[in-house]
Short mmCIF file of N, CA and C in Angstrom, two decimals:
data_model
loop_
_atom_site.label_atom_id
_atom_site.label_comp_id
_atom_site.label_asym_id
_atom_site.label_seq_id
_atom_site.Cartn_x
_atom_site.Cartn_y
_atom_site.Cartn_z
N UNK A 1 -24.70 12.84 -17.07
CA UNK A 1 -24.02 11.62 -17.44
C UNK A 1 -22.52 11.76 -17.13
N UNK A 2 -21.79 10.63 -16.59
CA UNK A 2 -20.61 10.96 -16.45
C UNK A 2 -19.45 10.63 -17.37
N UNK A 3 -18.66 11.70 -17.51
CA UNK A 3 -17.70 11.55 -19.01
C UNK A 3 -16.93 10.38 -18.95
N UNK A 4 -16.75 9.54 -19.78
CA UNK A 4 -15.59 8.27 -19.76
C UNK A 4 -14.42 8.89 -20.00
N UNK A 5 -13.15 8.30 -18.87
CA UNK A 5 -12.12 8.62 -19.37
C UNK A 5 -11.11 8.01 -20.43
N UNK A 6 -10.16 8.83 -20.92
CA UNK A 6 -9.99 8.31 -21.81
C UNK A 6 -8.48 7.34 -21.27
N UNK A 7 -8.17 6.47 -22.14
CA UNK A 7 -6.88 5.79 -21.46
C UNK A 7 -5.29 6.19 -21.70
N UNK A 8 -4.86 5.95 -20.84
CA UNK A 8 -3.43 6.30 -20.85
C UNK A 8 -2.69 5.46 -21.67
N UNK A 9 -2.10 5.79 -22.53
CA UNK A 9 -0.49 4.62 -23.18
C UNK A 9 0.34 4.58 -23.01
N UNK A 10 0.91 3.76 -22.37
CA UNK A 10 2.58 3.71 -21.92
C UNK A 10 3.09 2.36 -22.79
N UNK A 11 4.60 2.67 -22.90
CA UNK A 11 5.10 1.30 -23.50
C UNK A 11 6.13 1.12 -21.67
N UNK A 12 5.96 -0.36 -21.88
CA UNK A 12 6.83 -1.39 -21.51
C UNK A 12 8.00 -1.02 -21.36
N UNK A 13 8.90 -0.54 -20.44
CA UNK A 13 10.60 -0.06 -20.43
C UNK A 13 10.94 -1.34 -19.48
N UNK A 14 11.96 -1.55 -20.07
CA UNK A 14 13.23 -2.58 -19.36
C UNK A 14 13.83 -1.65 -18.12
N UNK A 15 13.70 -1.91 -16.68
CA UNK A 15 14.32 -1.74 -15.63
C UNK A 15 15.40 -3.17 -14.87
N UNK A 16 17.13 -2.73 -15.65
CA UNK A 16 17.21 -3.56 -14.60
C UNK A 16 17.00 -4.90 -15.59
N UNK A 17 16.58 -5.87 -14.73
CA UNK A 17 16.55 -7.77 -15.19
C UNK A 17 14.88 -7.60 -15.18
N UNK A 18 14.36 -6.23 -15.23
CA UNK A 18 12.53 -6.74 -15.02
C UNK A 18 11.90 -5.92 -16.03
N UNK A 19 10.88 -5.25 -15.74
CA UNK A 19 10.43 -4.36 -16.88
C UNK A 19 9.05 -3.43 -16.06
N UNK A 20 9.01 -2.50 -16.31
CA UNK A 20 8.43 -1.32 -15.53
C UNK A 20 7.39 -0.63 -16.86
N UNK A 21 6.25 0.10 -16.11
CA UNK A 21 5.58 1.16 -16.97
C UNK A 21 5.33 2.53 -15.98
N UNK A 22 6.19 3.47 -16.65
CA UNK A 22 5.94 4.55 -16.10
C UNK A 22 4.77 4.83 -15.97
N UNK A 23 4.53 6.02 -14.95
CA UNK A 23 3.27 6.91 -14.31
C UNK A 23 3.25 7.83 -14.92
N UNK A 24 2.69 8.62 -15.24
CA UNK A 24 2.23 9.63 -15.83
C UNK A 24 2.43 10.66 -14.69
N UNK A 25 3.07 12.05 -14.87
CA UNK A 25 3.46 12.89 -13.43
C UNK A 25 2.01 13.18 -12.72
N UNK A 26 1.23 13.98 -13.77
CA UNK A 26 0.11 14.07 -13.37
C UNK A 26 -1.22 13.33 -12.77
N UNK A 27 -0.68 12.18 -13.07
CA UNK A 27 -1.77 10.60 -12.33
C UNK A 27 -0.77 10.65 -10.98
N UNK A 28 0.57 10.61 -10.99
CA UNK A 28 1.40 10.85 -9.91
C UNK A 28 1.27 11.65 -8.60
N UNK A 29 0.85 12.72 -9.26
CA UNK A 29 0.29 13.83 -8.34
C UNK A 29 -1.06 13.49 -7.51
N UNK A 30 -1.92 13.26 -8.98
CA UNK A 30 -3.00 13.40 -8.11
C UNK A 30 -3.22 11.84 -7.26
N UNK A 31 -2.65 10.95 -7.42
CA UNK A 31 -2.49 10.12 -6.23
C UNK A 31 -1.90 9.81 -5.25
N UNK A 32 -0.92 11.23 -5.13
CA UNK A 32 0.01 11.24 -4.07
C UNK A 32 1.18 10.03 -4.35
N UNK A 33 1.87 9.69 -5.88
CA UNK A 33 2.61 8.79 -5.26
C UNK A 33 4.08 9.34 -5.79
N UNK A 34 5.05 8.93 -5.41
CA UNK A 34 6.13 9.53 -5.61
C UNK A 34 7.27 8.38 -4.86
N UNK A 35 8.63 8.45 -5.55
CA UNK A 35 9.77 7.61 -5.42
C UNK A 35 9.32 6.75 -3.89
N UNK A 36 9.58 5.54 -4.26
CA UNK A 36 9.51 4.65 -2.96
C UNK A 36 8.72 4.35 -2.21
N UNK A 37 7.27 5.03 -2.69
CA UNK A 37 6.25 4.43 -2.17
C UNK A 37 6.07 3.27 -2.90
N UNK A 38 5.04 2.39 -1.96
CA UNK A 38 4.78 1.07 -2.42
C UNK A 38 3.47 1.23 -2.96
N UNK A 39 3.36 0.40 -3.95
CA UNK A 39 2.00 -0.01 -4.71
C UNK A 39 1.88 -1.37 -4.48
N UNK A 40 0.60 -2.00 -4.64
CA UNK A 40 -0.14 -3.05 -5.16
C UNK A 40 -0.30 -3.34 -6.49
N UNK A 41 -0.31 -4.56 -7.29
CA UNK A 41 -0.23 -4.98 -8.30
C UNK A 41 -1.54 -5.97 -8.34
N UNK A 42 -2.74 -5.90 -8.52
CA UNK A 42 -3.72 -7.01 -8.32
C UNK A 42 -4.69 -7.80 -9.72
N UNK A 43 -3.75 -8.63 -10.23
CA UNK A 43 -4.83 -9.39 -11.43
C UNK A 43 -5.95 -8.53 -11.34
N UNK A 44 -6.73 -8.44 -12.78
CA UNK A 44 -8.30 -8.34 -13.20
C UNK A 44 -8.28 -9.47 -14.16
N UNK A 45 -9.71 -9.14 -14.64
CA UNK A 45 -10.30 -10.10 -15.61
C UNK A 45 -9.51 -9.23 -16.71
N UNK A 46 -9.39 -8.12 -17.28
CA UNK A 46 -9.07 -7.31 -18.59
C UNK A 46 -7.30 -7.13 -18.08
N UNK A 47 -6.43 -7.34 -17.49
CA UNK A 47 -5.13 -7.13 -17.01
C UNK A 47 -4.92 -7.17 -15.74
N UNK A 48 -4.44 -5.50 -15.47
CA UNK A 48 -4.25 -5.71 -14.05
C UNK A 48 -4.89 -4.00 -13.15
N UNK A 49 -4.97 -4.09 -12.12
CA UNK A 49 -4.65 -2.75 -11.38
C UNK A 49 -3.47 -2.37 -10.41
N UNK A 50 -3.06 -0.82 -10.43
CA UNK A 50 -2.01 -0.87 -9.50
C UNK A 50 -3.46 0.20 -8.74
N UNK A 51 -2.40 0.57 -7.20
CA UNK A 51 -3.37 0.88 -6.43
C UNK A 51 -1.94 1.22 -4.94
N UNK A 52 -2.22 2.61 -4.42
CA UNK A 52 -0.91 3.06 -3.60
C UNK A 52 -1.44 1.74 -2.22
N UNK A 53 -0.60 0.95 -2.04
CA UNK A 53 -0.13 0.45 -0.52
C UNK A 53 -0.86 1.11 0.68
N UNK A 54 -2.23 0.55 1.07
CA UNK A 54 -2.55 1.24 2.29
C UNK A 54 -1.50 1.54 3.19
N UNK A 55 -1.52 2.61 4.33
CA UNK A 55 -0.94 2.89 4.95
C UNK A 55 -1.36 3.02 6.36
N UNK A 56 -1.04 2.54 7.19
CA UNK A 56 -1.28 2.65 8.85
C UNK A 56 -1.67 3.55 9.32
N UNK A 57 -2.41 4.37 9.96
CA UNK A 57 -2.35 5.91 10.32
C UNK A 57 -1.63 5.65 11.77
N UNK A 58 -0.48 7.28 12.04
CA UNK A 58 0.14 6.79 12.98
C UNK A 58 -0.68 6.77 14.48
N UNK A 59 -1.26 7.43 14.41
CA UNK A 59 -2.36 7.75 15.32
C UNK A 59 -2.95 5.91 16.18
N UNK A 60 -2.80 5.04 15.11
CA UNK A 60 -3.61 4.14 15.51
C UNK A 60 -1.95 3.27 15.48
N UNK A 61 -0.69 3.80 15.46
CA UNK A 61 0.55 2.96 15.57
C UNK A 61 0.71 3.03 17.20
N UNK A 62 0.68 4.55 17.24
CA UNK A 62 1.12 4.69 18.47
C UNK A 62 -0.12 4.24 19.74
N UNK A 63 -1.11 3.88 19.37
CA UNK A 63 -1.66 3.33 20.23
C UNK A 63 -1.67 1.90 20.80
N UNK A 64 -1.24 1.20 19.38
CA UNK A 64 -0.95 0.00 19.72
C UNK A 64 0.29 -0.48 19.99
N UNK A 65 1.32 0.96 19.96
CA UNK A 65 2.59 0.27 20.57
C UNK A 65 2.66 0.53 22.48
N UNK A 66 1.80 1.60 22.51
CA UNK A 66 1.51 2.01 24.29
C UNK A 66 0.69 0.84 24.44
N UNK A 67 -0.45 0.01 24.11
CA UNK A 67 -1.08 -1.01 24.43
C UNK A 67 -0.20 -2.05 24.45
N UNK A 68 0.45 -2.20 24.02
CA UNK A 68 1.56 -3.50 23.61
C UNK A 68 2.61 -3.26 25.12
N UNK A 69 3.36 -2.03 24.94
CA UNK A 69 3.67 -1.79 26.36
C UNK A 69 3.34 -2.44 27.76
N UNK A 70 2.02 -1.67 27.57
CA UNK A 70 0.86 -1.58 28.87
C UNK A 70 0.76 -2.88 29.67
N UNK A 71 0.49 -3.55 28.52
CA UNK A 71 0.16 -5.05 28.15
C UNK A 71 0.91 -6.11 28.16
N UNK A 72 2.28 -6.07 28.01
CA UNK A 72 3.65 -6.53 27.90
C UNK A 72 3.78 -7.60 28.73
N UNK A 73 3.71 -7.58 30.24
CA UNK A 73 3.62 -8.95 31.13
C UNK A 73 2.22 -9.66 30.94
N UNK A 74 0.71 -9.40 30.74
CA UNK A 74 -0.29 -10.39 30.45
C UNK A 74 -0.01 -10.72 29.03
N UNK A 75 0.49 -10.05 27.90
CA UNK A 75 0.87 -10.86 26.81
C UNK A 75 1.91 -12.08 26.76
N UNK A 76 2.92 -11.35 27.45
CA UNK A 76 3.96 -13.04 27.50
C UNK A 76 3.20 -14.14 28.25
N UNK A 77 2.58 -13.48 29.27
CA UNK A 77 1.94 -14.69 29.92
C UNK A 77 0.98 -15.56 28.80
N UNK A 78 0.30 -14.91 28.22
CA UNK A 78 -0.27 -15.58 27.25
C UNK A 78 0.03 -16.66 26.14
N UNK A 79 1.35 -15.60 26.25
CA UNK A 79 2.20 -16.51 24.89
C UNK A 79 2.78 -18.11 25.74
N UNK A 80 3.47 -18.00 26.73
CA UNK A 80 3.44 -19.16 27.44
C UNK A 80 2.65 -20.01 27.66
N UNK A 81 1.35 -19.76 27.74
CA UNK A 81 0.62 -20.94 28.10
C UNK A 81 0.35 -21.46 26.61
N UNK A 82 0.67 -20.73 25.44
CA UNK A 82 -0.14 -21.91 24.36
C UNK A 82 1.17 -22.51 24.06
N UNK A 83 2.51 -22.22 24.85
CA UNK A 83 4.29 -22.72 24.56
C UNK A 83 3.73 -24.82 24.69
#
């Protein structure tokens, strides 16, 4: 059977003109998140979830900036004809 976890409590801190709830270091860790990464904030039915900001892999950046390149005169052309 799998153990339920138990929940975290944080209070509500004023950041600033807004209001913030710290992370816990150790939820921190183990989700890899740390200063300046971005999160998601997404309604539930019971509150809310946060959740780290997918991230691009660069692997699939740099392919689509050499395709974009490659591609560069049949794309404008493209873009012109729907001008």
């Amino acid at each position: 059977m799998q153990e339920k976890k138990q929940p975290i409590l944080r209070k509500v801190i004023n950041v600033g003109s807004s209001i913030g709830v710290t992370i816990p270091a150790e939820v921190a860790k183990q989700l890899e998140l740390t200063s300046g990464v971005e999160v998601e904030i997404q309604p539930t039915a019971n509150g809310f979830s946060v959740s780290k900001k997918p991230s691009l892999d660069p692997a699939f950046m740099a392919s689509m900036e050499k395709g974009l390149k490659e591609y560069r005169g049949a794309l404008e052309i493209l873009r012109k004809s729907d001008e």
